[in-house]
Amino acid sequence: MKQKLHAMGQIFKQKTLTAVQKLRTMNAATVPGAIFATVTGGVLSALFLDGLRYLLG
């Protein structure tokens, strides 16, 4: 019984670690993506606003 519980604990620990690692890699992938999207979005909106000013001005 004790060995079985220990084995289950090990499996649980392993699964938790892999889940944490997956989350970390996802965050590492999404943070630069989010920064890139924010920067490009900002540049595009700035260009768009400049275009509007030019057309209206």
mmCIF file of the C-alpha atoms, coordinates in Angstrom:
data_MODEL
# 
_entry.id   MODEL 
# 
loop_
_atom_site.group_PDB 
_atom_site.id 
_atom_site.type_symbol 
_atom_site.label_atom_id 
_atom_site.label_alt_id 
_atom_site.label_comp_id 
_atom_site.label_asym_id 
_atom_site.label_entity_id 
_atom_site.label_seq_id 
_atom_site.pdbx_PDB_ins_code 
_atom_site.Cartn_x 
_atom_site.Cartn_y 
_atom_site.Cartn_z 
_atom_site.occupancy 
_atom_site.B_iso_or_equiv 
_atom_site.pdbx_formal_charge 
_atom_site.auth_seq_id 
_atom_site.auth_comp_id 
_atom_site.auth_asym_id 
_atom_site.auth_atom_id 
_atom_site.pdbx_PDB_model_num 
ATOM 1  C CA . MET A 1 1  ? 0.000  0.000  0.000   1.00 0.00 ? 1  MET A CA 1 
ATOM 2  C CA . LYS A 1 2  ? 2.713  2.453  0.981   1.00 0.00 ? 2  LYS A CA 1 
ATOM 3  C CA . GLN A 1 3  ? 4.705  1.665  -2.181  1.00 0.00 ? 3  GLN A CA 1 
ATOM 4  C CA . LYS A 1 4  ? 1.626  2.194  -4.330  1.00 0.00 ? 4  LYS A CA 1 
ATOM 5  C CA . LEU A 1 5  ? 0.992  5.600  -2.755  1.00 0.00 ? 5  LEU A CA 1 
ATOM 6  C CA . HIS A 1 6  ? 4.630  6.535  -3.271  1.00 0.00 ? 6  HIS A CA 1 
ATOM 7  C CA . ALA A 1 7  ? 4.445  5.529  -6.930  1.00 0.00 ? 7  ALA A CA 1 
ATOM 8  C CA . MET A 1 8  ? 1.256  7.545  -7.408  1.00 0.00 ? 8  MET A CA 1 
ATOM 9  C CA . GLY A 1 9  ? 2.928  10.525 -5.777  1.00 0.00 ? 9  GLY A CA 1 
ATOM 10 C CA . GLN A 1 10 ? 5.885  10.219 -8.158  1.00 0.00 ? 10 GLN A CA 1 
ATOM 11 C CA . ILE A 1 11 ? 3.584  10.069 -11.199 1.00 0.00 ? 11 ILE A CA 1 
ATOM 12 C CA . PHE A 1 12 ? 1.635  13.078 -9.949  1.00 0.00 ? 12 PHE A CA 1 
ATOM 13 C CA . LYS A 1 13 ? 4.863  15.019 -9.368  1.00 0.00 ? 13 LYS A CA 1 
ATOM 14 C CA . GLN A 1 14 ? 6.075  14.135 -12.870 1.00 0.00 ? 14 GLN A CA 1 
ATOM 15 C CA . LYS A 1 15 ? 2.814  15.254 -14.477 1.00 0.00 ? 15 LYS A CA 1 
ATOM 16 C CA . THR A 1 16 ? 2.806  18.494 -12.511 1.00 0.00 ? 16 THR A CA 1 
ATOM 17 C CA . LEU A 1 17 ? 6.384  19.233 -13.581 1.00 0.00 ? 17 LEU A CA 1 
ATOM 18 C CA . THR A 1 18 ? 5.632  18.613 -17.261 1.00 0.00 ? 18 THR A CA 1 
ATOM 19 C CA . ALA A 1 19 ? 2.535  20.839 -17.010 1.00 0.00 ? 19 ALA A CA 1 
ATOM 20 C CA . VAL A 1 20 ? 4.613  23.622 -15.438 1.00 0.00 ? 20 VAL A CA 1 
ATOM 21 C CA . GLN A 1 21 ? 7.279  23.262 -18.141 1.00 0.00 ? 21 GLN A CA 1 
ATOM 22 C CA . LYS A 1 22 ? 4.623  23.428 -20.876 1.00 0.00 ? 22 LYS A CA 1 
ATOM 23 C CA . LEU A 1 23 ? 3.196  26.590 -19.336 1.00 0.00 ? 23 LEU A CA 1 
ATOM 24 C CA . ARG A 1 24 ? 6.663  28.106 -19.176 1.00 0.00 ? 24 ARG A CA 1 
ATOM 25 C CA . THR A 1 25 ? 7.413  27.357 -22.833 1.00 0.00 ? 25 THR A CA 1 
ATOM 26 C CA . MET A 1 26 ? 3.986  28.713 -23.793 1.00 0.00 ? 26 MET A CA 1 
ATOM 27 C CA . ASN A 1 27 ? 4.669  31.929 -21.868 1.00 0.00 ? 27 ASN A CA 1 
ATOM 28 C CA . ALA A 1 28 ? 8.119  32.213 -23.416 1.00 0.00 ? 28 ALA A CA 1 
ATOM 29 C CA . ALA A 1 29 ? 6.529  31.882 -26.841 1.00 0.00 ? 29 ALA A CA 1 
ATOM 30 C CA . THR A 1 30 ? 3.609  34.223 -26.199 1.00 0.00 ? 30 THR A CA 1 
ATOM 31 C CA . VAL A 1 31 ? 5.397  37.105 -24.457 1.00 0.00 ? 31 VAL A CA 1 
ATOM 32 C CA . PRO A 1 32 ? 7.608  38.086 -27.449 1.00 0.00 ? 32 PRO A CA 1 
ATOM 33 C CA . GLY A 1 33 ? 4.589  37.475 -29.693 1.00 0.00 ? 33 GLY A CA 1 
ATOM 34 C CA . ALA A 1 34 ? 2.486  39.794 -27.573 1.00 0.00 ? 34 ALA A CA 1 
ATOM 35 C CA . ILE A 1 35 ? 5.218  42.452 -27.544 1.00 0.00 ? 35 ILE A CA 1 
ATOM 36 C CA . PHE A 1 36 ? 5.601  42.132 -31.322 1.00 0.00 ? 36 PHE A CA 1 
ATOM 37 C CA . ALA A 1 37 ? 1.840  42.413 -31.827 1.00 0.00 ? 37 ALA A CA 1 
ATOM 38 C CA . THR A 1 38 ? 1.657  45.463 -29.560 1.00 0.00 ? 38 THR A CA 1 
ATOM 39 C CA . VAL A 1 39 ? 4.545  47.183 -31.337 1.00 0.00 ? 39 VAL A CA 1 
ATOM 40 C CA . THR A 1 40 ? 3.262  46.444 -34.851 1.00 0.00 ? 40 THR A CA 1 
ATOM 41 C CA . GLY A 1 41 ? -0.273 47.386 -33.780 1.00 0.00 ? 41 GLY A CA 1 
ATOM 42 C CA . GLY A 1 42 ? 1.026  50.671 -32.400 1.00 0.00 ? 42 GLY A CA 1 
ATOM 43 C CA . VAL A 1 43 ? 2.999  51.399 -35.576 1.00 0.00 ? 43 VAL A CA 1 
ATOM 44 C CA . LEU A 1 44 ? 0.035  50.547 -37.812 1.00 0.00 ? 44 LEU A CA 1 
ATOM 45 C CA . SER A 1 45 ? -2.378 52.694 -35.800 1.00 0.00 ? 45 SER A CA 1 
ATOM 46 C CA . ALA A 1 46 ? 0.140  55.571 -35.818 1.00 0.00 ? 46 ALA A CA 1 
ATOM 47 C CA . LEU A 1 47 ? 0.477  55.295 -39.602 1.00 0.00 ? 47 LEU A CA 1 
ATOM 48 C CA . PHE A 1 48 ? -3.300 55.109 -39.936 1.00 0.00 ? 48 PHE A CA 1 
ATOM 49 C CA . LEU A 1 49 ? -3.751 58.239 -37.805 1.00 0.00 ? 49 LEU A CA 1 
ATOM 50 C CA . ASP A 1 50 ? -1.063 60.060 -39.797 1.00 0.00 ? 50 ASP A CA 1 
ATOM 51 C CA . GLY A 1 51 ? -2.864 59.066 -42.988 1.00 0.00 ? 51 GLY A CA 1 
ATOM 52 C CA . LEU A 1 52 ? -6.150 60.396 -41.628 1.00 0.00 ? 52 LEU A CA 1 
ATOM 53 C CA . ARG A 1 53 ? -4.495 63.665 -40.584 1.00 0.00 ? 53 ARG A CA 1 
ATOM 54 C CA . TYR A 1 54 ? -2.968 63.982 -44.046 1.00 0.00 ? 54 TYR A CA 1 
ATOM 55 C CA . LEU A 1 55 ? -6.323 63.328 -45.734 1.00 0.00 ? 55 LEU A CA 1 
ATOM 56 C CA . LEU A 1 56 ? -8.247 65.651 -43.445 1.00 0.00 ? 56 LEU A CA 1 
ATOM 57 C CA . GLY A 1 57 ? -5.497 68.246 -43.057 1.00 0.00 ? 57 GLY A CA 1 
# 
